[in-house]
PDB file of C-alpha atoms in Angstrom:
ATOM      1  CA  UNK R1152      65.720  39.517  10.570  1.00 66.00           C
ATOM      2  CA  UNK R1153      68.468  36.970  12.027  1.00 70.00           C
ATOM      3  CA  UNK R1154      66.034  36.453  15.291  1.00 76.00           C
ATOM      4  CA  UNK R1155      62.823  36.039  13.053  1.00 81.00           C
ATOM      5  CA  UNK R1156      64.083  33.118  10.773  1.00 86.00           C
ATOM      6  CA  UNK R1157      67.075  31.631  12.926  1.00 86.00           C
ATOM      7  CA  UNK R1158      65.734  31.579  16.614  1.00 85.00           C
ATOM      8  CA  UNK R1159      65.204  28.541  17.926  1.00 87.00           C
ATOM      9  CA  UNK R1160      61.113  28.851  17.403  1.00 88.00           C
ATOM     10  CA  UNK R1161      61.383  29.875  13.627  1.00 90.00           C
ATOM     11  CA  UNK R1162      63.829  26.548  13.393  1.00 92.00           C
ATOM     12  CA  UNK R1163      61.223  24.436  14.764  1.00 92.00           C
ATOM     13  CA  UNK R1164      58.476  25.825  12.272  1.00 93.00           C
ATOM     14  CA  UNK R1165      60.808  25.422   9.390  1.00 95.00           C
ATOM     15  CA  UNK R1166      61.462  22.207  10.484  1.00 95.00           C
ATOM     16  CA  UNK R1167      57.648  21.327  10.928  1.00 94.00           C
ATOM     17  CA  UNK R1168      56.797  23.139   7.244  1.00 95.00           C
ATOM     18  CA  UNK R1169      59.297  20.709   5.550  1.00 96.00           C
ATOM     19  CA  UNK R1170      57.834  17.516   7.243  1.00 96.00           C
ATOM     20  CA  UNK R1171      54.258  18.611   6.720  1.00 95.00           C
ATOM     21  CA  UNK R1172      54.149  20.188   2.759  1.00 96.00           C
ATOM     22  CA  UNK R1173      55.926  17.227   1.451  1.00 96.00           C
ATOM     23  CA  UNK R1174      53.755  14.798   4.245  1.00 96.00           C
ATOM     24  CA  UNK R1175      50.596  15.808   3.060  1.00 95.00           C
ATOM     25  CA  UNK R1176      51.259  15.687  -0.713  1.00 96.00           C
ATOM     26  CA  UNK R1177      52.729  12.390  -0.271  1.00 96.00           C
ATOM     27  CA  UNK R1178      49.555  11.284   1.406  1.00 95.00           C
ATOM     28  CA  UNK R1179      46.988  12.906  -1.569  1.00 95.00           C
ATOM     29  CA  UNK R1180      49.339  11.274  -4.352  1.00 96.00           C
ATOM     30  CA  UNK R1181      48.523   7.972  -2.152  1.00 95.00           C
ATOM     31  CA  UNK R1182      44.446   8.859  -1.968  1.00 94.00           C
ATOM     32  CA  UNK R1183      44.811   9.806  -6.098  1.00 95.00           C
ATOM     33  CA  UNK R1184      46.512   5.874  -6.820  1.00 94.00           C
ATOM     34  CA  UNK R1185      43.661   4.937  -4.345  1.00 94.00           C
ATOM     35  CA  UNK R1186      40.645   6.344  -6.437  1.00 92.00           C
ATOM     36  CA  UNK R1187      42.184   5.391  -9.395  1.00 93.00           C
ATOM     37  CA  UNK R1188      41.957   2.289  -7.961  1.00 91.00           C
ATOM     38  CA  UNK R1189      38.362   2.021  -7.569  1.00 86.00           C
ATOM     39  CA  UNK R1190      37.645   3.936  -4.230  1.00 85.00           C
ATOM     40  CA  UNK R1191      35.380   6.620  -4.675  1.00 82.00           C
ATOM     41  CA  UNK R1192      35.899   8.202  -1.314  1.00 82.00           C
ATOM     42  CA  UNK R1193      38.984   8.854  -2.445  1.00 87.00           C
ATOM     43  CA  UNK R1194      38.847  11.500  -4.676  1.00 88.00           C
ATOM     44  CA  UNK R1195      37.438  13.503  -2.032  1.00 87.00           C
ATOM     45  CA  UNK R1196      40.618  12.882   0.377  1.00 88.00           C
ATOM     46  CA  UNK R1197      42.937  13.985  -2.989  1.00 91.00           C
ATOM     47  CA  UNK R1198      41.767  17.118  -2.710  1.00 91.00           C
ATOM     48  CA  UNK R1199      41.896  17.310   1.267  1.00 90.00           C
ATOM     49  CA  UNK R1200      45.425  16.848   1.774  1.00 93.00           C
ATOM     50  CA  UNK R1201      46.983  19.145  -0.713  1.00 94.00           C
ATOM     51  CA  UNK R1202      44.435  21.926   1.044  1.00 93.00           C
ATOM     52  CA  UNK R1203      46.106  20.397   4.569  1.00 92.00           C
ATOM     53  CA  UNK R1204      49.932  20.845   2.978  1.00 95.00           C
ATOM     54  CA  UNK R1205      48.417  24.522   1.828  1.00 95.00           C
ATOM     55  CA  UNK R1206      47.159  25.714   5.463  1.00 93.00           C
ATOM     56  CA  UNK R1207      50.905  24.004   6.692  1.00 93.00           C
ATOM     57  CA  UNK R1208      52.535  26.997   4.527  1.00 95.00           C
ATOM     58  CA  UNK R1209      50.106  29.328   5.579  1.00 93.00           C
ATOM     59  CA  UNK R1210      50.487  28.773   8.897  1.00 92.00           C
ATOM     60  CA  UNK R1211      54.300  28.679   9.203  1.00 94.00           C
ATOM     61  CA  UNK R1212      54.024  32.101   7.464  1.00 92.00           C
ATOM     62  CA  UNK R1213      52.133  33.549  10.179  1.00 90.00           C
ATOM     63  CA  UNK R1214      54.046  31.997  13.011  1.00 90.00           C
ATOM     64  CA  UNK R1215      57.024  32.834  11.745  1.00 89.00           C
ATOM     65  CA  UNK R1216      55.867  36.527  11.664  1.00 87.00           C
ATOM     66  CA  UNK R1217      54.835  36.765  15.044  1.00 83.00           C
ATOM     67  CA  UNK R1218      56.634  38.811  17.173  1.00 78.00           C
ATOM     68  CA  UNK R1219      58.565  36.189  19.507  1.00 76.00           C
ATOM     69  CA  UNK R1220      58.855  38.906  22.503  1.00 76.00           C
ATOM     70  CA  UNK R1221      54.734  37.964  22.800  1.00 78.00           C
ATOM     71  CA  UNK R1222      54.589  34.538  22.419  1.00 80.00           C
ATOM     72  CA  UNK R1223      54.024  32.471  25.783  1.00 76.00           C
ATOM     73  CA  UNK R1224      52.401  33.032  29.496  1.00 74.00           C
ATOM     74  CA  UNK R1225      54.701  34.960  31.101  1.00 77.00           C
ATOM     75  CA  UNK R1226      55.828  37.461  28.319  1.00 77.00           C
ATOM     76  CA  UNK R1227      51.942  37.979  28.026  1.00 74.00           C
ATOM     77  CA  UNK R1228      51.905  38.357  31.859  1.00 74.00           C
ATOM     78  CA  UNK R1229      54.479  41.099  31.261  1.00 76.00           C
ATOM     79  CA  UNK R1230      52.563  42.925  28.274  1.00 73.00           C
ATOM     80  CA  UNK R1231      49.377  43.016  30.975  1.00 71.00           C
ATOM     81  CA  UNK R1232      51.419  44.809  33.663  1.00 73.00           C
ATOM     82  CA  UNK R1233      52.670  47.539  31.119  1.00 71.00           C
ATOM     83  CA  UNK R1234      49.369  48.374  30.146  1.00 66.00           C
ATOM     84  CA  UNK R1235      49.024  46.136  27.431  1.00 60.00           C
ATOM     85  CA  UNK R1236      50.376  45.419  23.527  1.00 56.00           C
ATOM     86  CA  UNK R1237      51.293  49.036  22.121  1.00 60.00           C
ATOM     87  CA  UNK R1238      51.520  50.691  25.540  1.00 64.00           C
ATOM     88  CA  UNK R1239      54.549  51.615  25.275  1.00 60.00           C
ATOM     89  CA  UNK R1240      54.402  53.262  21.957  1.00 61.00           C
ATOM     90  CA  UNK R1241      51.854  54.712  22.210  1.00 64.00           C
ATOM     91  CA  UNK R1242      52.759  56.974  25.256  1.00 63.00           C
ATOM     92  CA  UNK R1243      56.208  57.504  23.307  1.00 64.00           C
ATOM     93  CA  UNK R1244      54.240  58.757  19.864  1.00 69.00           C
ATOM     94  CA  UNK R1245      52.207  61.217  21.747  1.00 72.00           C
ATOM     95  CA  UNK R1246      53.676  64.646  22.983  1.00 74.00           C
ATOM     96  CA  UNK R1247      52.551  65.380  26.375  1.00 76.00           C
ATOM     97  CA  UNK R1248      48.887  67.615  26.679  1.00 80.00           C
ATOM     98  CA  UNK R1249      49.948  70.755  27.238  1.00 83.00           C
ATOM     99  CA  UNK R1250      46.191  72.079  29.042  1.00 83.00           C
ATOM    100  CA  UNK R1251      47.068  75.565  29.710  1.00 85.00           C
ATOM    101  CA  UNK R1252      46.895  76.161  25.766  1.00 86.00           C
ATOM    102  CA  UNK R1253      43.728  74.264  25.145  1.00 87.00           C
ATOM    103  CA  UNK R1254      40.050  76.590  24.890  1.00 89.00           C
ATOM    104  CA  UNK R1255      36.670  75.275  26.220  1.00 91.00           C
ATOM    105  CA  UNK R1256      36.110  73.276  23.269  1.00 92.00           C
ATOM    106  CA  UNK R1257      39.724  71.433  22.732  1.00 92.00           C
ATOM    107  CA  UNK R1258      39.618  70.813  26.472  1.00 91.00           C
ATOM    108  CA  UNK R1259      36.390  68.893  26.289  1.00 92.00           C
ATOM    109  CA  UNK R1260      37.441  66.818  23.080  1.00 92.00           C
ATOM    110  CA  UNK R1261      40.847  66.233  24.541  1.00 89.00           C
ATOM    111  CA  UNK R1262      38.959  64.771  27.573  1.00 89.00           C
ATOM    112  CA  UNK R1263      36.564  62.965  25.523  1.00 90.00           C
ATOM    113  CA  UNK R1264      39.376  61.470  23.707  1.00 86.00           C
ATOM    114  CA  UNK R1265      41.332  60.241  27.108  1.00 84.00           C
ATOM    115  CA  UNK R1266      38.361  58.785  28.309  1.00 84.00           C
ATOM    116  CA  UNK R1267      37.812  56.928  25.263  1.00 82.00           C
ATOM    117  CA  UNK R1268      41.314  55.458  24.660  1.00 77.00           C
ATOM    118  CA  UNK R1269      40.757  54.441  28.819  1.00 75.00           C
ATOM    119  CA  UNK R1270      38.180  52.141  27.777  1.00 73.00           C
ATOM    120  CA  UNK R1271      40.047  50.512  25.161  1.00 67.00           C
ATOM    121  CA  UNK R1272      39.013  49.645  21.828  1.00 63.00           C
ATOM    122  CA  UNK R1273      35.087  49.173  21.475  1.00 64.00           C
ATOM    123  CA  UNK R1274      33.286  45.990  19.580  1.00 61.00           C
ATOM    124  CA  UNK R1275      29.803  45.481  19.397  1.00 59.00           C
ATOM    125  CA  UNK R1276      30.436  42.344  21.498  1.00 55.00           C
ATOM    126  CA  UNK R1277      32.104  44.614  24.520  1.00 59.00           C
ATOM    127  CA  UNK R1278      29.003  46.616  24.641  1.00 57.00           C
ATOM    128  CA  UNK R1279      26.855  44.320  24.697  1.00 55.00           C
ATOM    129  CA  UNK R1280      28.642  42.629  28.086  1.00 55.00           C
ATOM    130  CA  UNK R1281      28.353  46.181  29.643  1.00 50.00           C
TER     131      UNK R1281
ATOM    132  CA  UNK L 583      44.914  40.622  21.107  1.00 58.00           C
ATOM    133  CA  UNK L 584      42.406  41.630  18.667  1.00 68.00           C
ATOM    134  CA  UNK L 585      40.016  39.374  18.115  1.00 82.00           C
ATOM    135  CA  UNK L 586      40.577  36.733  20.605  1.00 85.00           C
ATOM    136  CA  UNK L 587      37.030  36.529  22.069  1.00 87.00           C
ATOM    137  CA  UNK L 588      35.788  36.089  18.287  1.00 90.00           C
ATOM    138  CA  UNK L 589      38.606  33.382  17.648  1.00 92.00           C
ATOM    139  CA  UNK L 590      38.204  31.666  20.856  1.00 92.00           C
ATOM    140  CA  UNK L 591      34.396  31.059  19.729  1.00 93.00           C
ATOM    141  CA  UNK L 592      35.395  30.429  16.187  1.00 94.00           C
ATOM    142  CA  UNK L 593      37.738  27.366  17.582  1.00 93.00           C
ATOM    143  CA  UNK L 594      35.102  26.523  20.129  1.00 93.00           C
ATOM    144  CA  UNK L 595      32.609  25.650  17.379  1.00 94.00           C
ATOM    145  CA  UNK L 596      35.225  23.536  15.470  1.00 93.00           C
ATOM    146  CA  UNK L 597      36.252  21.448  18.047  1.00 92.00           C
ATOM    147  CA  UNK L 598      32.877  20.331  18.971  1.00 92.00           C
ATOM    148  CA  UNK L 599      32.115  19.992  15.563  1.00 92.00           C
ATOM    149  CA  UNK L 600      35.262  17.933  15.171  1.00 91.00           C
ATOM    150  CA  UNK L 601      35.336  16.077  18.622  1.00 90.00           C
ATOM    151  CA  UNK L 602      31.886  14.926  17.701  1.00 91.00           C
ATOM    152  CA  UNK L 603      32.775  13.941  14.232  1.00 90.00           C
ATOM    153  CA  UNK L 604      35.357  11.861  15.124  1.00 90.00           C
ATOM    154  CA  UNK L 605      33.505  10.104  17.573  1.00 89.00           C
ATOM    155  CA  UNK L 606      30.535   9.227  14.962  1.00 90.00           C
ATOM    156  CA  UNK L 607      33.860   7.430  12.711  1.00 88.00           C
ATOM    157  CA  UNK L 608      35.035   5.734  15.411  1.00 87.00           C
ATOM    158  CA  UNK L 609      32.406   4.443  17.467  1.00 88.00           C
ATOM    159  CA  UNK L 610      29.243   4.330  14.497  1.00 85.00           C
ATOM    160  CA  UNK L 611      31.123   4.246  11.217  1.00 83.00           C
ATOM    161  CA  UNK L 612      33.848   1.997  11.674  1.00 81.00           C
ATOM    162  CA  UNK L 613      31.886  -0.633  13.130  1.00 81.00           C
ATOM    163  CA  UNK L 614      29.199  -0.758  10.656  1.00 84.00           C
ATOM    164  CA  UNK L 615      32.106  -0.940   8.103  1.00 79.00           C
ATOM    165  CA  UNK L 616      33.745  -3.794   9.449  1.00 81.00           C
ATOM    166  CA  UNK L 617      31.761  -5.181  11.806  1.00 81.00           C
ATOM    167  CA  UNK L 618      28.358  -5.206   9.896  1.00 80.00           C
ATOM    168  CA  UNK L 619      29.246  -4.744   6.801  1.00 78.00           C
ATOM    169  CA  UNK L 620      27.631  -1.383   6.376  1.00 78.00           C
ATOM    170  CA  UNK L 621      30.243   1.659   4.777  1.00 78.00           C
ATOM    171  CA  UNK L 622      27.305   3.874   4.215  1.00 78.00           C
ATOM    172  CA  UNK L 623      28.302   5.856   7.117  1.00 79.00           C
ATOM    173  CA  UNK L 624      31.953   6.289   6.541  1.00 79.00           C
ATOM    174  CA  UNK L 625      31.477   7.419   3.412  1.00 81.00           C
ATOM    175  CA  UNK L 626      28.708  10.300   4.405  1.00 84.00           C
ATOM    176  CA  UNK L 627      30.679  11.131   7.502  1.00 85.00           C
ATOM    177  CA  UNK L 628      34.480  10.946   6.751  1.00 84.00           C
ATOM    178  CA  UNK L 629      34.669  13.037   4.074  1.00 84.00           C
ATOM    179  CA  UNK L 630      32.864  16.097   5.910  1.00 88.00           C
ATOM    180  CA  UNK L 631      35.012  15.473   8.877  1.00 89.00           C
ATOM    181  CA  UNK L 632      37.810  15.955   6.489  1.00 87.00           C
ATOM    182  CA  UNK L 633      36.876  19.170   5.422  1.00 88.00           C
ATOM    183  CA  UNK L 634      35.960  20.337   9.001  1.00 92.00           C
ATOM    184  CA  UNK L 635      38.924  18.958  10.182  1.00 91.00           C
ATOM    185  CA  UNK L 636      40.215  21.866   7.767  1.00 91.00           C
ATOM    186  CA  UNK L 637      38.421  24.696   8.871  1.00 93.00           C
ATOM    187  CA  UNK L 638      39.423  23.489  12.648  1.00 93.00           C
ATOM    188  CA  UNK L 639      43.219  23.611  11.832  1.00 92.00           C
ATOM    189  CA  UNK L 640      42.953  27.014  10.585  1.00 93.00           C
ATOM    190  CA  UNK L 641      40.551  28.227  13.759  1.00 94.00           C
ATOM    191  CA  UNK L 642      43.240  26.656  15.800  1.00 93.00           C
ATOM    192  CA  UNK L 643      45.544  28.498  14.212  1.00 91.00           C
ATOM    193  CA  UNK L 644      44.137  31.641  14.007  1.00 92.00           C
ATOM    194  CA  UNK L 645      43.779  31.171  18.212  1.00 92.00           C
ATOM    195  CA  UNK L 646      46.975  29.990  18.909  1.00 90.00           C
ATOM    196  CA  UNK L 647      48.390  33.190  17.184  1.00 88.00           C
ATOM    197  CA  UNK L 648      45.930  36.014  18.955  1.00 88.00           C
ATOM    198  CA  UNK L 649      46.365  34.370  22.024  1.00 87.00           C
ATOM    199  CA  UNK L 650      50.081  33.690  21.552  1.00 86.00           C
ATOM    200  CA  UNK L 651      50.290  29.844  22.623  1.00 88.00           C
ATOM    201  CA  UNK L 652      53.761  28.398  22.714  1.00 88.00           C
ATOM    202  CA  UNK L 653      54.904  26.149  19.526  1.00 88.00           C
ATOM    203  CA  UNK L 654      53.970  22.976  21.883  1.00 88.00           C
ATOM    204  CA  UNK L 655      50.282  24.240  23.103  1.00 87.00           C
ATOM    205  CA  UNK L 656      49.530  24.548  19.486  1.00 88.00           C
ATOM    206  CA  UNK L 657      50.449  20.821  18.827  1.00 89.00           C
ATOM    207  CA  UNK L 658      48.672  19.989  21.570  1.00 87.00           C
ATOM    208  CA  UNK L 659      45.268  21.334  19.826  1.00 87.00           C
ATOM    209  CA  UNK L 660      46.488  20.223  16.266  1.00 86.00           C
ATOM    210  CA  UNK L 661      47.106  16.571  17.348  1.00 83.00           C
ATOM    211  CA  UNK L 662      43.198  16.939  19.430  1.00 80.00           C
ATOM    212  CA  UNK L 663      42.042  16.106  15.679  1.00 76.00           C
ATOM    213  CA  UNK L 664      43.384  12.696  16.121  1.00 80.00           C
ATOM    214  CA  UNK L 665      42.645  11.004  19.177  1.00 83.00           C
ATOM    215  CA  UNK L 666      38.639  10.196  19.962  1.00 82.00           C
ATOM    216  CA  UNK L 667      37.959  12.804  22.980  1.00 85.00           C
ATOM    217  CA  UNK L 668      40.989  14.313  23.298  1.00 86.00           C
ATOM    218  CA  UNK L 669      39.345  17.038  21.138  1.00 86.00           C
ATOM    219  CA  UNK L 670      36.968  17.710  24.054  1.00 88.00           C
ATOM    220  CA  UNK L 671      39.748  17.867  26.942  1.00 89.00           C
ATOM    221  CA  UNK L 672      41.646  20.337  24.935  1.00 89.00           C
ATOM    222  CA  UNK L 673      38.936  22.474  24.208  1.00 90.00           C
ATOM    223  CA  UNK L 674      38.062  22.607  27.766  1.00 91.00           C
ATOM    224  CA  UNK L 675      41.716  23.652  28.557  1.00 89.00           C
ATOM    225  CA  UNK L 676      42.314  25.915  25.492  1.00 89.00           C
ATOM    226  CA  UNK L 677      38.965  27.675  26.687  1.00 90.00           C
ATOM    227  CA  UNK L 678      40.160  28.323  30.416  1.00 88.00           C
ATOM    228  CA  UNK L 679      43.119  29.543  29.456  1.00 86.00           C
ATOM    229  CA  UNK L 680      42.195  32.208  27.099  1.00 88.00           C
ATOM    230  CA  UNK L 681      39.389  33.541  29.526  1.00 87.00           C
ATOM    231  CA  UNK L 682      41.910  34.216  32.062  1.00 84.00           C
ATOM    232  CA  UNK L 683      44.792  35.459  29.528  1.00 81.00           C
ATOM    233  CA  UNK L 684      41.899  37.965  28.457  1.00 81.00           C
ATOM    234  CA  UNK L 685      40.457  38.569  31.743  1.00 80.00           C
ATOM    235  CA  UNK L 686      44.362  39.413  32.448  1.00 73.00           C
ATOM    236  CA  UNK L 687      44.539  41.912  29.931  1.00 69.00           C
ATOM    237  CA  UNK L 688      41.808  43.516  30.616  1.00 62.00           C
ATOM    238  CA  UNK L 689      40.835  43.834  34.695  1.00 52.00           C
ATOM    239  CA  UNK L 690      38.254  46.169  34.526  1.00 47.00           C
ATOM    240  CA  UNK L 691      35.980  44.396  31.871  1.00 41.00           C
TER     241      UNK L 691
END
């Protein structure tokens, strides 16, 4: 909790969400005096930059929630040569196959199975490259 | 991470989109504003650039999260919005690095 909102990357995104929200709605107040001035383009631009100061929050939300541990080059250098995100876990979730147990049928299923989780998850788009 | 090939087009898209825009204000509309006199394509043109300059921020976003840029990488595509062309070079970058971060991940295809 301490690492999520104190490190020094969540600092920098708080910093950035408190220059941007109140930026941005600075700047729409200034395109609302603007139309009610007589320029028509510029009730078009009020409405922009409150959207702008809305994706700001949104984003900092997001970042903020992003595990550190993955952000950059070399930590996703690192996640590659462990056999990518969830590696880990996932070979500490499953209990080991125990074959001598399995029948005709769980042995083929079981197989089907590893072979499946081998070629990593499947999109239309994957298949299509094969 | 999931869905980086999708968000890596998705950001692709916008930046052209955007790149392009911006170079229509700068080098057509602002001209024919001040030079000749003519706002007519300002006023078609900036306001849809400001609402795809939206939709970029967000696909930018959206990237620099699955693909896990650094803080600074992400201003780096952010401020692309700004600058006439820049938008271009930092698509070109954004784009080579991704393909090898996912060619990385995954080696056998």
């Amino acid at each position: 909790m301490r690492r999520r909102w104190l490190s020094k990357r969540a600092l920098t995104l708080h910093l950035a969400v408190v220059l941007w929200f109140p930026g941005c709605l600075v700047a729409g107040w200034w395109q609302v005096t603007r139309a009610l001035g007589g320029n028509d383009l510029s009730y078009l631009y009020s409405v922009e930059w409150p959207v702008f100061a809305v994706v700001g929050v949104w984003a900092w939300w997001m970042l903020v929630h992003t595990d550190p541990d993955t952000v950059g080059r070399r930590a996703q250098q690192r996640m590659a040569a462990e056999g990518g995100p969830g590696a880990r876990a996932a070979q500490e979730s499953l209990p080991p196959r125990r074959r001598e147990e399995e029948d005709e049928a769980l042995a083929a299923y079981n197989d089907r199975l590893a072979e499946l989780a081998a070629r990593g998850p499947q999109t239309w788009r994957s298949r299509a490259a094969r | 991470m999931k869905g980086t090939e999708g968000a890596l087009l998705r950001y692709r898209i916008m930046a052209f989109t955007v790149g392009t825009g911006l170079f229509i204000l700068v080098f057509v509309g602002i001209p024919l504003q001040y030079g000749a006199g003519i706002p007519s394509v300002d006023a078609i043109v900036g306001p849809i650039h400001g609402f795809f300059y939206i939709v970029y921020l967000v696909a930018a976003v959206d990237l620099a999260r699955r693909a896990r840029f650094t803080l600074l990488q992400m201003a780096a595509m952010i401020g692309a919005g700004f600058l006439p062309f820049l938008a271009f070079i930092i698509e070109h970058r954004v784009n080579l690095r991704v393909k090898a971060l996912l060619a990385e991940r995954t080696p056998e295809g």
